[in-house]
XYZ file of C-alpha atoms in Angstrom:
351
model
C 0.218 -0.220 0.029
C 1.450 3.182 -1.142
C 0.549 5.481 1.503
C -2.621 5.521 4.196
C -6.289 5.170 3.613
C -8.244 8.514 4.014
C -11.299 7.807 6.509
C -14.376 6.314 4.936
C -17.250 8.516 6.107
C -21.060 7.770 5.894
C -23.294 9.086 3.566
C -27.046 8.905 2.630
C -28.666 9.415 -0.927
C -32.219 9.573 -2.620
C -33.218 7.980 -6.013
C -35.980 10.095 -6.099
C -38.851 9.495 -8.813
C -41.789 10.680 -9.442
C -44.976 10.105 -11.685
C -44.630 12.137 -15.228
C -46.660 15.143 -14.943
C -46.719 15.597 -18.849
C -48.783 12.962 -21.250
C -45.905 12.143 -23.838
C -44.286 9.076 -25.577
C -41.492 8.143 -23.423
C -40.004 4.674 -22.257
C -41.613 5.070 -18.921
C -44.144 6.912 -16.883
C -41.759 8.376 -14.279
C -38.966 10.840 -14.021
C -36.083 10.689 -11.582
C -34.160 14.199 -9.924
C -31.039 14.761 -10.116
C -28.887 18.070 -9.371
C -25.771 19.058 -10.726
C -23.431 20.208 -8.156
C -21.294 23.729 -8.339
C -18.181 24.067 -9.681
C -16.678 25.020 -6.199
C -17.997 21.666 -4.845
C -15.138 19.535 -3.165
C -16.202 16.102 -4.337
C -16.636 15.473 -8.006
C -17.585 19.505 -9.414
C -20.413 19.543 -11.985
C -21.299 16.057 -11.869
C -25.105 15.121 -11.772
C -26.077 13.268 -9.084
C -28.965 12.154 -6.526
C -29.459 14.354 -3.712
C -27.580 13.191 -0.632
C -24.645 14.150 1.585
C -22.717 12.967 4.776
C -24.445 11.515 7.375
C -24.525 14.414 10.494
C -24.385 13.125 14.362
C -27.825 15.169 14.813
C -29.724 12.297 12.181
C -28.691 9.913 14.990
C -29.666 11.832 17.880
C -32.008 9.742 20.072
C -34.098 13.280 19.997
C -35.764 12.249 17.078
C -37.274 9.517 19.192
C -38.995 11.659 21.556
C -40.602 13.485 18.362
C -41.893 10.444 16.690
C -43.327 9.430 20.342
C -45.203 12.673 20.368
C -47.078 11.248 17.258
C -47.687 7.669 19.037
C -44.856 6.017 16.949
C -42.974 3.997 19.428
C -39.334 2.979 19.005
C -40.372 -0.611 18.445
C -42.402 0.682 15.314
C -39.649 2.476 14.398
C -37.339 -0.360 14.414
C -40.288 -2.120 11.393
C -38.969 0.604 9.026
C -36.274 -1.589 7.819
C -37.856 -5.099 7.113
C -34.540 -6.338 6.000
C -33.530 -10.119 6.642
C -30.546 -10.473 4.359
C -26.808 -9.226 5.015
C -25.970 -5.594 4.521
C -22.705 -3.625 4.560
C -21.269 -2.005 7.423
C -22.937 1.384 7.025
C -26.117 -0.427 8.562
C -24.590 -2.087 11.338
C -25.502 -0.658 14.701
C -23.272 1.744 16.414
C -21.279 1.084 19.863
C -22.685 4.146 21.045
C -26.200 2.590 22.142
C -27.646 6.180 22.338
C -27.566 6.688 18.978
C -30.595 6.067 16.556
C -30.273 2.610 14.267
C -28.395 3.441 10.899
C -31.581 1.959 9.449
C -33.260 4.865 10.710
C -30.553 7.526 10.826
C -29.428 6.834 7.320
C -33.134 7.868 6.353
C -33.361 10.757 7.868
C -29.754 11.791 6.654
C -31.216 11.319 3.025
C -34.497 13.113 3.686
C -32.603 16.087 5.437
C -30.054 16.579 2.441
C -32.887 16.361 0.113
C -34.504 19.391 1.893
C -31.152 21.182 2.398
C -30.346 21.054 -1.578
C -33.825 21.092 -3.428
C -36.048 22.489 -0.803
C -38.198 19.234 -0.856
C -39.376 18.160 2.577
C -40.768 14.431 2.439
C -42.856 14.254 5.308
C -46.374 12.794 6.882
C -48.730 14.718 9.321
C -51.186 13.019 11.344
C -53.928 12.687 8.530
C -51.316 10.614 6.177
C -49.233 9.023 8.958
C -51.550 5.775 8.322
C -51.089 6.018 4.387
C -50.713 2.717 2.912
C -50.191 3.528 -0.707
C -46.352 3.225 -0.788
C -45.849 6.422 -2.336
C -44.046 9.025 -0.442
C -45.297 12.414 0.606
C -44.385 15.955 0.773
C -45.058 19.575 2.249
C -44.047 22.781 0.777
C -46.925 25.252 2.603
C -44.066 27.260 4.293
C -41.206 29.313 3.975
C -38.825 27.186 2.559
C -36.239 28.928 1.341
C -35.820 30.299 4.993
C -35.832 27.197 6.498
C -33.486 25.619 3.849
C -31.027 27.952 4.790
C -31.213 27.302 8.682
C -31.094 23.671 8.132
C -28.058 24.205 5.735
C -26.110 25.944 7.829
C -27.073 23.827 11.119
C -28.134 20.300 10.308
C -29.549 19.730 14.015
C -32.318 22.534 13.000
C -33.745 19.951 10.900
C -35.837 18.414 13.936
C -36.993 21.842 14.804
C -38.583 22.200 11.577
C -40.415 19.315 12.159
C -41.604 20.145 15.029
C -42.558 23.598 14.028
C -44.502 22.133 11.124
C -45.853 19.123 13.403
C -44.573 16.663 10.889
C -42.591 13.628 10.779
C -39.882 12.835 8.038
C -41.187 10.127 5.715
C -38.930 7.025 6.601
C -41.682 4.797 5.605
C -41.811 5.438 1.968
C -37.811 5.015 1.630
C -36.582 1.502 0.613
C -32.944 0.611 1.020
C -31.754 0.107 -2.826
C -27.465 -0.397 -2.693
C -24.687 0.812 -0.899
C -21.483 1.898 -2.628
C -17.943 2.561 -1.507
C -15.617 5.030 -2.717
C -12.681 3.548 -4.494
C -9.391 3.427 -2.838
C -8.085 5.695 -5.518
C -9.712 8.718 -3.973
C -8.525 11.080 -1.509
C -12.102 11.694 -0.088
C -13.816 8.433 0.725
C -17.587 7.628 1.443
C -19.681 4.673 1.834
C -23.061 5.521 0.932
C -26.481 3.969 1.406
C -29.013 4.764 -1.804
C -32.709 4.407 -1.026
C -35.527 4.659 -3.420
C -38.783 6.552 -3.318
C -41.669 7.059 -5.421
C -43.893 10.100 -5.565
C -47.449 10.782 -6.989
C -46.499 13.920 -8.433
C -43.222 16.335 -8.790
C -42.716 18.511 -5.848
C -41.604 21.978 -6.572
C -37.824 22.462 -6.212
C -36.164 25.406 -4.750
C -32.362 24.780 -5.023
C -29.539 25.780 -2.253
C -27.031 27.898 -4.729
C -23.852 27.145 -2.673
C -24.085 23.471 -3.642
C -26.064 23.120 -6.097
C -25.790 24.296 -10.083
C -29.187 23.273 -11.460
C -31.665 20.299 -11.463
C -34.567 18.603 -13.352
C -36.754 15.826 -13.318
C -36.310 13.588 -16.230
C -36.636 10.089 -17.167
C -33.861 7.431 -16.470
C -32.986 6.939 -20.300
C -33.158 10.823 -20.987
C -30.467 11.223 -18.468
C -28.414 8.284 -19.778
C -28.341 9.530 -23.231
C -27.656 13.014 -22.294
C -24.276 11.834 -20.372
C -23.520 9.650 -23.692
C -24.245 12.506 -26.096
C -21.212 14.469 -23.316
C -24.387 16.990 -21.967
C -23.808 16.154 -18.543
C -21.607 14.061 -16.692
C -22.973 10.982 -14.323
C -20.637 9.559 -11.913
C -20.512 5.908 -11.917
C -22.953 5.092 -8.892
C -25.469 7.477 -10.999
C -25.121 5.868 -14.376
C -25.359 2.115 -12.601
C -28.370 2.717 -10.840
C -30.268 5.107 -13.551
C -29.597 1.756 -15.954
C -31.031 -0.558 -13.316
C -34.120 1.682 -13.693
C -34.491 1.095 -17.259
C -36.057 -2.493 -16.434
C -38.990 -0.573 -15.361
C -41.448 1.337 -17.602
C -44.004 1.701 -14.717
C -43.408 3.670 -11.495
C -45.869 1.132 -9.560
C -43.986 -1.876 -10.930
C -40.536 -0.176 -9.904
C -41.909 0.786 -6.582
C -43.367 -2.623 -5.616
C -40.313 -4.231 -6.583
C -38.164 -1.822 -4.342
C -40.216 -2.515 -1.502
C -40.269 -6.649 -2.271
C -36.859 -6.657 -2.479
C -35.186 -4.951 0.098
C -35.814 -7.727 2.727
C -33.118 -9.797 1.070
C -30.490 -7.053 2.038
C -27.589 -5.585 -0.109
C -24.325 -6.481 -1.495
C -21.947 -3.863 -1.234
C -20.702 -2.354 -4.445
C -16.599 -1.278 -4.231
C -15.071 -0.822 -7.502
C -11.578 -1.704 -8.031
C -9.768 0.706 -10.598
C -7.546 -0.821 -13.306
C -5.629 1.155 -15.993
C -6.140 0.001 -19.686
C -4.350 1.192 -22.437
C -7.577 3.000 -23.681
C -9.539 3.515 -20.637
C -10.329 2.601 -16.970
C -11.980 -0.501 -15.864
C -13.681 -0.557 -12.716
C -14.043 -4.500 -11.770
C -16.987 -4.627 -9.193
C -17.606 -7.595 -6.504
C -18.352 -11.025 -7.943
C -16.016 -10.353 -11.210
C -13.358 -13.357 -11.169
C -10.897 -10.887 -11.479
C -12.185 -8.852 -8.210
C -9.170 -9.272 -5.827
C -9.175 -10.067 -1.985
C -8.356 -6.875 -0.712
C -10.041 -4.114 -2.696
C -8.166 -1.387 -0.706
C -4.907 -2.998 -1.890
C -3.518 -0.097 -3.174
C -4.549 3.742 -3.485
C -3.362 3.577 -7.090
C -5.097 2.692 -10.481
C -3.598 -0.961 -11.080
C -1.861 -0.797 -14.372
C -2.231 -3.882 -16.798
C -0.629 -3.423 -20.192
C -3.708 -4.425 -21.875
C -6.838 -2.417 -23.600
C -10.352 -2.519 -22.060
C -11.445 -5.039 -24.482
C -8.242 -7.454 -24.037
C -8.765 -7.348 -20.282
C -12.287 -8.372 -20.777
C -11.482 -11.340 -23.239
C -9.396 -12.682 -20.561
C -12.108 -13.314 -18.286
C -13.452 -17.257 -18.664
C -16.421 -17.008 -16.110
C -18.152 -14.294 -13.745
C -17.975 -10.588 -15.082
C -19.265 -7.579 -12.979
C -17.520 -4.417 -14.519
C -17.980 -0.976 -15.665
C -15.710 -0.330 -18.517
C -14.901 3.401 -19.317
C -13.077 4.625 -22.392
C -13.471 8.396 -21.666
C -15.603 10.606 -18.814
C -18.878 9.947 -20.889
C -18.075 6.832 -22.674
C -19.052 3.737 -20.608
C -20.420 0.264 -20.473
C -21.764 -2.181 -17.336
C -21.417 -5.864 -17.697
C -22.608 -8.071 -15.247
C -23.660 -11.926 -16.391
C -24.496 -13.504 -13.012
C -27.394 -13.034 -10.714
C -26.835 -11.184 -7.655
C -27.816 -12.754 -4.321
C -29.511 -9.775 -3.030
C -32.178 -10.029 -5.755
C -30.996 -6.547 -7.518
C -31.824 -6.192 -11.315
C -29.126 -5.672 -13.951
C -28.423 -2.370 -15.390
C -29.472 -2.265 -19.215
C -27.553 -0.882 -21.824
C -29.213 2.713 -22.891
C -27.695 2.543 -26.052
C -29.928 -0.783 -27.193
C -33.254 0.746 -26.251
């Protein structure tokens, strides 16, 4: 190992989907909301990503339990937010500090808080919608969003105060555990990020936070992927992969049901290992026959002296990799079924 690995910080991200508001001939009946980071961003500036960010200590505060209990949601009921029975990555394992919230709840709170901070969308339920069984998320926007967005952006602990003032609960029930990605060891800043998925019956209006967000848009997964291939925007590998998975579903209802039913099987960590080829870079992903025993063995890209195509041709069995010829031209390959029941990404150039 050439140097000490940087600390891996826990973060949470939200794949936010909503039914398409306009009747038009498209590949699916829903859109995804991604934001473009500003040029000043300290991690992947000007990339188009799902809303999300680093976990704050206040997201794990037991004070949240008091707020839920005031609405007759006990700690026992909150444990049922996560129905996972299968294995999950470290980010979901309970902390040594027994006062902190279970990560299944805290990570959902992070995703909801960050979505509000960045885009002004407050996913929540009030006393009337608390018992909803539709499976779709709820939101509320009849308050001074710009004012509270600024306050919460400067002090994450004020998100709880906002929920108290509005007498609402973060809609943790509509968030389904979808995937977990870990930043490769070649990066100076590293994160283990829990990706959640939620579905809305209509698109909320957006109020961007100008220090973090350059712009945002509701577009279908295929439209985002095609725009990336046309070099109109840049999707980092996790965003490209997860949007490509969405291509399996033309119906938001079918995708929502799949996400809800699949999450009980758990999640397998996606931790890319980067190989430098003559004409590009290949990210080997868990399950690929060439995936190393220690994905953190080096902080440098592994040089192999082969082209992307030659490297692929050497494999005889299982393939799970992301091949990149440049920042915009990439291809995802997986030829085996995952233990966590996840769908494979589809190739947007073939749709």
